[in-house]
Coordinates of C-alpha atoms in Angstrom, one line a residue:
Chain A
M256 CA 80.5 63.8 163.8
I257 CA 82.0 61.5 161.1
A258 CA 85.6 60.6 161.8
V259 CA 88.1 59.7 159.0
L260 CA 91.4 58.1 159.8
I261 CA 94.0 59.6 157.5
E262 CA 96.3 56.9 156.0
H263 CA 99.8 57.7 155.0
R264 CA 103.0 55.8 154.3
E265 CA 106.5 57.0 154.0
A266 CA 105.4 60.7 154.1
Q267 CA 102.8 60.2 151.4
I268 CA 99.1 60.6 152.1
K269 CA 97.1 57.7 150.6
D270 CA 94.3 58.2 148.0
I271 CA 91.9 56.3 150.3
S272 CA 92.0 59.2 152.7
F273 CA 90.5 61.6 150.1
E274 CA 88.1 58.9 148.9
M275 CA 86.8 58.5 152.5
L276 CA 86.4 62.3 152.7
T277 CA 84.1 62.2 149.7
L278 CA 81.9 59.5 151.4
A279 CA 82.1 61.3 154.8
H280 CA 80.7 64.5 153.3
Q281 CA 78.0 62.6 151.5
I282 CA 76.8 61.3 154.8
A283 CA 77.5 64.4 156.8
N284 CA 75.5 66.6 154.5
T285 CA 72.3 64.7 155.0
Q286 CA 72.8 64.5 158.7
K287 CA 74.1 68.0 159.2
Q288 CA 77.1 66.5 160.9
E289 CA 80.7 67.7 160.9
V290 CA 83.7 65.7 159.4
S291 CA 86.8 65.2 161.5
C292 CA 90.1 63.9 160.3
I293 CA 92.4 62.0 162.7
I294 CA 96.1 62.2 161.9
L295 CA 98.7 60.1 163.7
S296 CA 102.2 60.8 162.5
D297 CA 105.7 61.9 163.5
K298 CA 105.0 65.1 161.4
C299 CA 101.3 66.0 161.2
Q300 CA 101.6 69.4 159.6
P301 CA 101.9 68.2 155.9
F302 CA 98.9 65.9 156.2
A303 CA 96.9 68.5 158.1
D304 CA 97.6 71.0 155.3
A305 CA 96.6 68.4 152.7
V306 CA 93.1 67.9 154.3
K307 CA 92.3 71.1 156.1
N308 CA 90.1 72.4 153.4
Y309 CA 88.1 69.2 153.3
C310 CA 87.0 68.8 156.9
H311 CA 85.7 70.8 159.9
N312 CA 88.2 69.5 162.5
I313 CA 91.5 67.8 162.5
I314 CA 92.8 65.9 165.5
C315 CA 96.6 65.5 165.4
V316 CA 98.7 63.2 167.5
E317 CA 102.4 63.8 166.9
N318 CA 105.0 61.5 168.2
D319 CA 108.3 60.1 166.8
L320 CA 107.0 56.6 167.3
L321 CA 104.2 57.3 164.8
N322 CA 106.5 57.6 161.8
N323 CA 105.4 54.2 160.6
F324 CA 102.1 52.4 161.0
N325 CA 102.1 50.0 163.9
N326 CA 98.7 48.6 164.9
Q327 CA 99.6 48.2 168.5
I328 CA 100.7 51.8 168.9
Y329 CA 97.7 53.2 167.0
L330 CA 95.3 51.3 169.1
P331 CA 95.4 53.0 172.5
I332 CA 95.6 56.4 170.9
L333 CA 92.6 55.8 168.7
E334 CA 90.7 54.2 171.5
K335 CA 91.2 57.4 173.6
I336 CA 90.3 59.8 170.7
I337 CA 87.1 57.9 169.7
T338 CA 86.0 57.5 173.3
E339 CA 86.4 61.2 174.0
T340 CA 85.1 62.6 170.7
K341 CA 82.3 60.1 170.1
P342 CA 82.0 60.1 166.3
T343 CA 78.8 58.5 165.1
L344 CA 80.8 56.8 162.4
T345 CA 84.5 56.1 162.2
M346 CA 86.0 55.4 158.8
I347 CA 89.2 53.5 158.2
G348 CA 90.5 52.4 154.8
H349 CA 90.1 48.7 153.9
T350 CA 93.8 48.5 153.2
G351 CA 96.8 46.7 154.5
F352 CA 96.8 49.1 157.5
G353 CA 93.0 49.2 158.0
T354 CA 92.5 45.4 158.0
D355 CA 95.3 45.1 160.6
L356 CA 93.7 47.8 162.9
A357 CA 90.0 48.1 162.6
P358 CA 88.7 44.8 163.9
Y359 CA 91.0 45.0 166.9
L360 CA 90.0 48.6 167.6
S361 CA 86.2 48.1 167.2
T362 CA 86.4 45.1 169.5
K363 CA 88.2 47.1 172.1
L364 CA 85.5 49.8 171.8
S365 CA 82.7 47.2 171.7
M366 CA 81.6 48.8 168.5
P367 CA 80.0 47.2 165.5
L368 CA 82.4 46.9 162.5
L369 CA 81.4 46.6 158.9
T370 CA 84.3 45.8 156.6
D371 CA 85.1 46.4 153.0
I372 CA 82.0 48.5 152.4
F373 CA 81.4 50.5 149.1
D374 CA 78.2 52.3 150.1
V375 CA 76.7 53.7 153.3
E376 CA 73.3 55.1 154.2
L377 CA 73.2 56.8 157.6
S378 CA 70.0 58.1 159.3
P379 CA 69.9 59.3 163.0
D380 CA 69.2 55.9 164.3
R381 CA 70.3 53.5 161.6
L382 CA 73.4 52.6 159.5
L383 CA 73.0 50.6 156.4
I384 CA 76.0 49.5 154.3
R385 CA 76.5 47.6 151.1
R386 CA 79.4 45.2 150.6
Q387 CA 80.3 42.3 148.5
M388 CA 80.3 38.7 149.5
Y389 CA 81.4 35.4 147.8
G390 CA 84.2 37.0 146.0
G391 CA 82.0 39.7 144.5
K392 CA 79.3 37.4 143.2
I393 CA 76.8 38.7 145.8
T394 CA 76.0 42.2 147.2
A395 CA 74.8 42.3 150.8
E396 CA 72.9 45.0 152.6
I397 CA 73.8 45.0 156.3
I398 CA 72.6 47.2 159.1
S399 CA 74.5 48.0 162.3
K400 CA 72.2 47.3 165.3
K401 CA 73.7 50.2 167.2
L402 CA 75.6 53.5 166.8
P403 CA 78.3 54.6 167.0
A404 CA 79.8 52.2 164.5
M405 CA 82.9 51.7 162.5
V406 CA 83.4 50.9 158.8
T407 CA 86.4 50.0 156.6
V408 CA 86.0 51.5 153.1
R409 CA 87.0 49.7 149.9
T410 CA 89.7 51.5 147.9
G411 CA 88.6 53.1 144.7
S412 CA 84.8 53.0 145.6
F413 CA 84.6 56.8 145.7
E414 CA 86.2 59.5 143.8
K415 CA 88.8 61.6 145.6
I416 CA 87.2 64.7 147.1
L417 CA 87.2 67.7 144.8
T418 CA 88.2 71.2 145.7
S419 CA 85.2 72.3 143.7
S420 CA 82.7 70.3 145.8
S421 CA 80.1 72.6 147.3
A422 CA 80.0 70.5 150.4
I423 CA 83.4 71.8 151.5
K424 CA 83.2 75.4 150.3
G425 CA 85.1 77.7 152.6
L426 CA 86.2 74.9 155.0
N427 CA 89.3 75.5 157.0
A428 CA 89.6 73.0 159.8
N429 CA 90.2 73.7 163.4
I430 CA 93.3 71.8 164.3
T431 CA 93.5 70.2 167.8
N432 CA 96.9 68.8 168.9
V433 CA 96.5 66.0 171.3
S434 CA 99.5 64.7 173.3
F435 CA 99.7 61.1 174.1
D436 CA 102.4 59.3 176.1
I437 CA 103.1 56.2 174.2
D438 CA 104.0 53.3 176.5
Q439 CA 107.4 52.2 175.1
S440 CA 106.8 48.6 176.2
I441 CA 104.3 48.3 173.3
L442 CA 107.4 48.0 171.1
E443 CA 108.3 44.8 172.9
K444 CA 105.0 43.4 171.7
S445 CA 104.9 44.8 168.2
K446 CA 107.8 46.5 166.4
F447 CA 108.0 47.9 162.9
L448 CA 111.2 46.9 161.2
E449 CA 111.1 48.0 157.6
Y450 CA 109.1 48.0 154.3
G451 CA 110.2 45.4 151.9
E452 CA 109.5 44.6 148.3
V453 CA 108.3 41.3 146.8
P454 CA 111.4 39.7 145.1
T455 CA 111.3 40.0 141.3
T456 CA 112.6 37.8 138.5
G457 CA 113.5 40.8 136.3
I458 CA 110.2 40.9 134.4
D459 CA 108.3 44.2 134.5
I460 CA 104.8 43.6 133.3
T461 CA 104.0 47.3 133.7
K462 CA 106.4 48.0 130.8
S463 CA 104.7 45.7 128.3
D464 CA 102.2 47.1 125.6
V465 CA 100.5 43.7 125.3
L466 CA 99.6 41.6 128.3
V467 CA 98.1 38.1 128.1
A468 CA 96.8 37.4 131.6
V469 CA 95.5 34.0 132.9
G470 CA 93.2 33.2 135.9
R471 CA 91.7 30.1 137.5
G472 CA 90.1 29.2 134.2
I473 CA 93.5 27.9 133.1
K474 CA 92.7 24.8 135.3
E475 CA 96.1 23.1 135.2
Q476 CA 99.7 24.3 135.2
K477 CA 100.5 22.4 132.0
N478 CA 98.1 24.6 130.1
L479 CA 100.3 27.6 130.7
A480 CA 102.8 26.6 128.0
V481 CA 100.3 27.2 125.2
I482 CA 99.3 30.6 126.6
E483 CA 102.9 31.6 127.1
K484 CA 103.7 30.7 123.5
F485 CA 100.7 32.6 122.3
A486 CA 101.8 35.7 124.3
E487 CA 105.2 35.5 122.7
D488 CA 103.7 35.2 119.2
I489 CA 101.8 38.5 119.6
G490 CA 104.8 40.2 121.2
G491 CA 103.1 40.2 124.6
T492 CA 104.1 39.3 128.2
L493 CA 102.4 36.7 130.3
A494 CA 100.6 38.0 133.5
C495 CA 98.1 36.5 135.9
T496 CA 95.7 36.7 138.8
R497 CA 96.5 36.0 142.4
P498 CA 95.3 32.3 142.5
I499 CA 98.0 31.5 139.8
I500 CA 100.7 33.0 142.1
D501 CA 99.3 31.2 145.2
A502 CA 99.5 27.9 143.3
G503 CA 103.1 28.6 142.6
W504 CA 102.6 28.4 138.8
L505 CA 104.1 31.8 138.1
P506 CA 106.3 34.2 140.1
K507 CA 104.8 37.1 142.1
D508 CA 106.0 39.8 139.7
R509 CA 103.5 38.5 137.1
Q510 CA 100.5 39.4 139.3
V511 CA 98.1 42.1 138.2
G512 CA 95.8 43.5 140.9
S513 CA 95.7 45.4 144.2
S514 CA 98.3 43.2 145.9
G515 CA 100.3 43.0 142.7
K516 CA 101.0 45.5 139.8
T517 CA 98.7 48.1 138.3
V518 CA 99.1 48.0 134.6
K519 CA 97.9 50.1 131.6
P520 CA 98.9 48.2 128.5
K521 CA 97.6 49.0 125.0
V522 CA 96.0 45.5 124.9
Y523 CA 95.0 43.3 127.8
I524 CA 93.8 39.9 127.1
A525 CA 92.1 38.3 130.1
L526 CA 91.9 34.5 129.8
G527 CA 89.7 32.6 132.3
I528 CA 89.7 35.5 134.7
S529 CA 86.3 36.1 136.3
G530 CA 87.3 39.6 137.4
A531 CA 87.5 39.8 141.2
F532 CA 87.5 43.5 142.4
Q533 CA 91.2 43.1 143.4
H534 CA 92.1 42.1 139.9
I535 CA 90.0 44.6 138.1
S536 CA 91.5 47.5 140.1
G537 CA 94.9 46.6 138.6
M538 CA 93.9 46.5 134.9
K539 CA 90.8 48.5 134.2
S540 CA 92.7 51.4 132.7
A541 CA 94.1 49.3 129.8
E542 CA 93.4 50.8 126.4
T543 CA 91.7 47.7 125.0
I544 CA 90.6 44.8 127.1
I545 CA 89.6 41.5 125.5
A546 CA 88.2 38.9 127.9
V547 CA 87.5 35.2 127.3
N548 CA 85.5 33.5 130.0
K549 CA 83.0 30.6 130.3
D550 CA 80.6 32.5 132.6
A551 CA 78.7 35.2 130.6
E552 CA 77.9 37.0 133.9
A553 CA 81.6 37.2 135.0
P554 CA 82.4 40.8 136.2
I555 CA 85.3 40.9 133.8
F556 CA 82.8 41.7 131.1
S557 CA 81.9 44.9 132.9
V558 CA 85.3 46.3 132.1
A559 CA 86.2 44.5 129.0
H560 CA 85.7 46.2 125.6
F561 CA 85.5 42.9 123.7
G562 CA 84.2 39.6 125.2
V563 CA 84.0 36.0 124.2
V564 CA 81.9 33.5 126.2
G565 CA 83.8 30.3 125.7
D566 CA 86.5 27.9 126.7
L567 CA 89.9 29.5 126.6
L568 CA 91.6 26.1 126.2
K569 CA 89.8 25.5 122.9
I570 CA 89.9 29.1 121.6
V571 CA 93.5 30.1 122.4
P572 CA 95.2 27.3 120.3
M573 CA 93.0 28.1 117.3
L574 CA 93.6 31.8 117.8
A575 CA 97.4 31.2 118.0
N576 CA 97.2 29.5 114.6
R577 CA 95.2 32.3 113.1
I578 CA 97.7 34.9 114.3
K579 CA 100.5 32.9 112.7
E580 CA 98.6 32.8 109.4
L581 CA 98.0 36.6 109.6
K582 CA 101.7 37.2 110.3
G583 CA 102.5 35.1 107.3
Chain B
M72 CA 105.1 25.5 170.7
D73 CA 101.4 25.1 171.0
I74 CA 99.4 26.5 168.0
I75 CA 95.7 26.9 167.6
V76 CA 94.3 27.1 164.1
C77 CA 90.8 28.5 163.4
L78 CA 89.3 26.8 160.4
K79 CA 86.1 27.7 158.6
M80 CA 84.0 25.5 156.4
V81 CA 82.7 27.4 153.4
P82 CA 80.9 26.5 150.2
D83 CA 83.4 26.5 147.3
T84 CA 82.1 29.2 145.0
S85 CA 85.3 30.1 143.2
E86 CA 84.3 28.6 139.9
T87 CA 80.5 28.6 140.1
E88 CA 77.7 31.1 139.9
V89 CA 76.1 32.0 143.2
R90 CA 72.4 32.5 143.5
V91 CA 70.3 33.9 146.4
D92 CA 67.6 31.7 147.9
S93 CA 64.0 32.6 148.5
T94 CA 64.6 34.2 151.9
G95 CA 66.9 36.7 150.3
K96 CA 69.3 36.3 153.2
N97 CA 71.3 33.3 152.1
I98 CA 72.7 31.7 149.0
L99 CA 71.4 28.6 147.3
K100 CA 73.7 25.8 148.6
V101 CA 72.4 23.0 146.4
R102 CA 75.2 21.6 144.3
L103 CA 77.9 23.6 146.2
I104 CA 80.7 21.5 147.7
N105 CA 81.8 22.5 151.2
T106 CA 85.5 22.9 151.8
T107 CA 88.1 24.4 154.1
N108 CA 88.3 28.2 153.5
E109 CA 91.2 28.7 151.2
A110 CA 93.3 31.1 153.4
D111 CA 92.6 28.9 156.5
N112 CA 94.2 26.0 154.6
Y113 CA 97.4 28.1 154.3
A114 CA 97.2 28.9 158.0
L115 CA 97.0 25.2 158.8
E116 CA 100.0 24.5 156.7
T117 CA 101.9 27.3 158.4
A118 CA 101.1 25.7 161.8
L119 CA 102.1 22.2 160.6
L120 CA 105.5 23.6 159.3
L121 CA 106.1 25.4 162.5
K122 CA 105.3 22.3 164.5
E123 CA 107.7 20.2 162.4
K124 CA 110.5 22.7 163.0
H125 CA 110.0 23.6 166.6
G126 CA 107.9 20.8 168.1
G127 CA 104.7 21.3 170.0
T128 CA 101.0 20.7 169.2
V129 CA 98.5 21.9 166.7
T130 CA 94.8 22.2 167.9
L131 CA 92.1 22.9 165.3
I132 CA 88.9 24.8 166.2
S133 CA 85.9 25.5 164.1
L134 CA 82.3 26.5 164.5
G135 CA 79.3 24.8 163.0
A136 CA 77.2 21.7 162.7
Q137 CA 78.4 18.1 162.5
N138 CA 79.3 18.4 158.8
V139 CA 82.1 20.7 159.8
D140 CA 83.9 17.6 161.2
E141 CA 84.9 16.9 157.6
V142 CA 87.1 20.0 157.7
L143 CA 88.5 19.1 161.1
K144 CA 89.2 15.5 160.2
M145 CA 91.0 16.6 157.1
G146 CA 93.2 18.9 159.3
L147 CA 93.8 16.0 161.8
A148 CA 94.8 13.7 158.8
K149 CA 97.3 16.3 157.7
G150 CA 99.0 16.3 161.1
A151 CA 97.1 18.3 163.7
D152 CA 96.8 16.7 167.1
R153 CA 93.3 17.5 168.3
A154 CA 90.2 19.3 167.2
I155 CA 87.4 21.3 168.9
R156 CA 84.0 22.1 167.3
L157 CA 81.8 24.7 168.7
T158 CA 78.1 24.3 167.9
D159 CA 75.0 26.1 169.0
G160 CA 71.9 27.6 167.4
L161 CA 73.1 30.9 169.0
F162 CA 76.3 30.8 167.0
E163 CA 74.5 30.0 163.7
T164 CA 72.3 33.1 163.9
G165 CA 75.1 35.4 165.0
D166 CA 77.5 37.6 163.1
A167 CA 81.3 38.0 163.2
W168 CA 81.2 39.3 166.7
T169 CA 79.2 36.2 167.9
R170 CA 81.6 33.8 166.3
T171 CA 84.7 35.7 167.6
Y172 CA 83.3 35.6 171.2
A173 CA 82.6 31.9 171.0
L174 CA 86.1 31.2 169.7
Y175 CA 87.5 33.4 172.4
Q176 CA 85.7 31.5 175.2
A177 CA 86.9 28.2 173.9
I178 CA 90.4 29.3 173.1
S179 CA 91.0 31.1 176.5
K180 CA 90.5 27.7 178.2
N181 CA 93.6 26.4 176.4
K182 CA 97.3 26.9 176.5
F183 CA 98.8 28.4 173.3
D184 CA 101.7 30.4 171.9
L185 CA 100.2 31.2 168.6
I186 CA 96.8 31.4 167.0
L187 CA 96.7 31.2 163.2
T188 CA 93.7 31.7 160.9
G189 CA 93.1 32.8 157.3
C190 CA 93.2 36.5 156.5
I191 CA 89.8 36.4 154.8
A192 CA 86.9 34.0 154.5
S193 CA 85.8 33.4 150.9
D194 CA 82.1 33.5 151.9
D195 CA 81.6 36.7 153.9
G196 CA 84.9 38.3 153.1
N197 CA 85.0 40.0 156.5
S198 CA 88.7 39.8 157.4
Q199 CA 87.6 40.4 160.9
I200 CA 87.8 37.5 163.3
G201 CA 91.6 37.2 163.7
P202 CA 92.4 40.7 165.0
S203 CA 89.1 40.8 166.9
L204 CA 90.0 37.6 168.7
A205 CA 93.4 39.1 169.6
A206 CA 91.6 42.2 171.1
L207 CA 89.5 39.9 173.4
L208 CA 92.6 37.9 174.4
N209 CA 94.5 41.2 174.8
I210 CA 97.5 39.9 172.7
P211 CA 99.1 41.5 169.6
S212 CA 98.0 40.5 166.1
A213 CA 99.1 40.9 162.6
A214 CA 96.9 40.6 159.5
Y215 CA 97.7 39.4 155.9
V216 CA 100.9 37.7 156.9
T217 CA 103.0 36.3 154.1
K218 CA 106.1 35.1 156.1
V219 CA 106.6 33.8 159.6
E220 CA 110.0 33.2 161.1
M221 CA 110.5 32.3 164.8
L222 CA 113.3 34.4 166.4
D223 CA 113.1 32.6 169.7
N224 CA 110.4 31.1 171.9
T225 CA 108.8 34.4 172.5
K226 CA 109.3 36.4 169.3
A227 CA 108.5 36.0 165.6
K228 CA 109.6 38.1 162.6
I229 CA 106.9 38.4 160.1
D230 CA 106.0 40.0 156.7
R231 CA 102.6 41.5 156.1
E232 CA 101.2 42.2 152.7
L233 CA 100.4 45.8 151.9
E234 CA 99.2 47.2 148.5
G235 CA 101.2 47.2 145.3
G236 CA 103.8 44.5 146.2
I237 CA 105.0 46.2 149.3
L238 CA 105.6 44.3 152.5
E239 CA 105.6 45.5 156.1
R240 CA 108.3 43.6 158.1
K241 CA 107.8 43.6 161.9
E242 CA 108.6 41.7 165.1
I243 CA 105.8 40.5 167.2
S244 CA 105.9 38.9 170.6
L245 CA 104.0 35.6 171.5
P246 CA 101.4 34.8 172.2
A247 CA 99.9 36.4 169.2
V248 CA 97.3 36.1 166.5
L249 CA 98.4 36.0 162.9
T250 CA 96.0 35.9 159.9
I251 CA 97.7 34.2 157.0
Q252 CA 97.5 35.2 153.4
T253 CA 97.2 32.7 150.6
G254 CA 100.3 31.7 148.8
I255 CA 102.6 31.7 151.9
N256 CA 103.3 28.0 151.4
T257 CA 102.0 25.0 149.5
P258 CA 99.3 23.2 151.6
R259 CA 99.9 19.5 151.7
Y260 CA 97.5 16.7 151.0
P261 CA 96.9 14.2 153.8
S262 CA 98.7 10.8 153.6
I263 CA 96.8 7.5 153.7
I264 CA 98.4 6.9 157.2
G265 CA 97.4 10.3 158.2
I266 CA 93.8 9.7 157.3
K267 CA 93.8 6.4 159.2
R268 CA 95.3 8.1 162.3
A269 CA 92.8 11.0 162.2
G270 CA 90.0 8.8 163.4
S271 CA 91.6 8.1 166.7
K272 CA 92.5 11.8 167.5
P273 CA 90.4 13.7 169.9
L274 CA 87.5 15.8 168.5
D275 CA 85.6 17.6 171.3
V276 CA 82.3 19.4 170.8
F277 CA 81.1 22.3 172.9
D278 CA 77.9 24.3 173.0
A279 CA 77.3 27.7 174.5
A280 CA 76.2 26.3 177.8
K281 CA 79.3 24.2 178.1
L282 CA 81.4 27.3 177.3
N283 CA 79.6 29.3 180.0
I284 CA 78.5 31.8 177.3
D285 CA 75.8 34.3 178.3
P286 CA 73.5 34.5 175.3
K287 CA 73.1 38.2 175.8
I288 CA 76.9 38.8 175.3
I289 CA 77.0 37.1 171.9
E290 CA 74.0 38.8 170.4
S291 CA 75.0 40.0 167.0
L292 CA 75.9 43.7 166.5
T293 CA 74.9 43.7 162.8
E294 CA 72.1 42.2 160.8
L295 CA 71.9 41.1 157.2
Q296 CA 68.9 42.7 155.5
Q297 CA 69.2 41.2 152.0
M298 CA 71.5 39.7 149.4
Y299 CA 71.3 40.0 145.7
N300 CA 73.4 39.3 142.6
P301 CA 75.0 42.6 141.6
K302 CA 74.0 43.8 138.1
V303 CA 77.0 43.2 135.9
E304 CA 76.6 45.9 133.3
A305 CA 78.4 44.2 130.5
K306 CA 80.0 46.9 128.5
A307 CA 81.9 44.4 126.4
Q308 CA 81.0 44.0 122.8
F309 CA 80.5 40.2 122.5
I310 CA 82.1 38.3 119.7
S311 CA 80.1 35.2 118.8
G312 CA 80.0 32.4 116.3
S313 CA 81.7 29.0 116.0
D314 CA 85.1 28.7 117.8
D315 CA 86.7 29.0 114.4
E316 CA 84.8 32.2 113.5
I317 CA 85.6 33.6 117.0
S318 CA 89.3 33.0 116.7
E319 CA 89.4 34.6 113.3
K320 CA 87.6 37.7 114.5
L321 CA 89.8 37.8 117.6
A322 CA 93.0 37.4 115.6
T323 CA 92.0 40.4 113.4
L324 CA 91.2 42.4 116.5
I325 CA 94.4 41.6 118.3
R326 CA 96.5 42.3 115.2
E327 CA 94.9 45.7 114.8
K328 CA 95.0 46.7 118.5
A329 CA 98.5 45.3 119.3
G330 CA 99.8 46.7 116.0
L331 CA 101.3 43.4 114.9

């Protein structure tokens, strides 16, 4: 059995759940295994309905304390379910929830954990996964020395499962409701309060048709001024990658990427951005992507439509002058 | 408040290309500079700020050979009180589980209220050790923390980063493990006085035998088979020429696409 932990937040099922189901069926098919979904919620029914045609079994634990994710409440429940149902492989999203939960859970279960994986090969006695290292500059193939094992799956690595997929034809899952007495004292240790939003400065980069985004290649804060001026000249808005936010050079609402904003402008100009997975996932749907980077092998060129291998600090000022000439 | 900070020394690969060595199981380390893992640096700063506000001690712990002392001494110079280095051939050949267990053995012999570490290591990208350590110590944990505020001696209010600019706000009781996200603060540089003082602060070294670790327990659960550079399938149409020619072509392109 391959188990998939369904992820949801504020009554919405997350895409990663359907992406993991695609992967689960890929593996299950070669192994003639069944796919089970695990749902922990205060109201399981809507989520069970959403996945029942995509898996063989659903295990539901319903409890008012499960209305919001809380790693310490999830832990004893999942420990019990996994110990009793013995899935060969347990899949959890490599998300804000999954990274808070999976290492803790796998350690409690003395189970190997492979995180942030984007590919899996499973045979009866062997699990091989592929994942990135060194910020995406290296791919590693790693095996788990024993089974059962656990993986966290990178978001966006698999398509969401399709109703038309032959693997799931005619599936209508058996639903098992499991009751679990949650020890209230866990709330003393770990208590969900609320969801919050990162404070904004009033700029909404998702509304701009033209974005000029900077990354580490900008080198120094003082170089921002010329880029900002250039963005203004072409009627664009300045955006950036995470390291620029971390350095405190621009406010958080300028960040493009998985922990920032997802943008789809007409033109996206990536300056000195190597293209970490987290950044690319936030901008790959832009209509036209133009990238300037020193490293010809930077992953940004795998999503860019137009590329320049060069020093942005030399090119941008010249480009800004040309634009001024063109505008007359 | 007594805080333990787990630091990892990593090669700085943020701005350089990374190549695989002839074994296919490691990267070529020539010309790479070793440094403190970026997120760990923010964890250390979080610890130092908490110590300044609430008093107590900061203990650093790291795994590795003698060159790791550089990272520990930097932390001592910034204001940590003492450092521990765990070193053993068994740790070097292990995986995340091996390293977590070694840290657990060393940490459980100490008194602490809080354990802080980075949310991700820039080399392996595992995001694993913090919560795993909490599981062994049987204390709560929170990952990808972007804000820490002490409510009293036994409770902290924290923010955790989720996707798309959303935060999870929660209360967590101490002792706990928090893995710190980059950008939570501005890590300081050590002062000259700090650097001078660092030399006289305790730095203890332990191996597996001293920690009473049974080699069987720390056997790795996973094994690296091979590493390679992913094929970047450049779909970009490259614009070449002199810088002047490039800017001219780019200007025309931008004018057309942005509808200037």
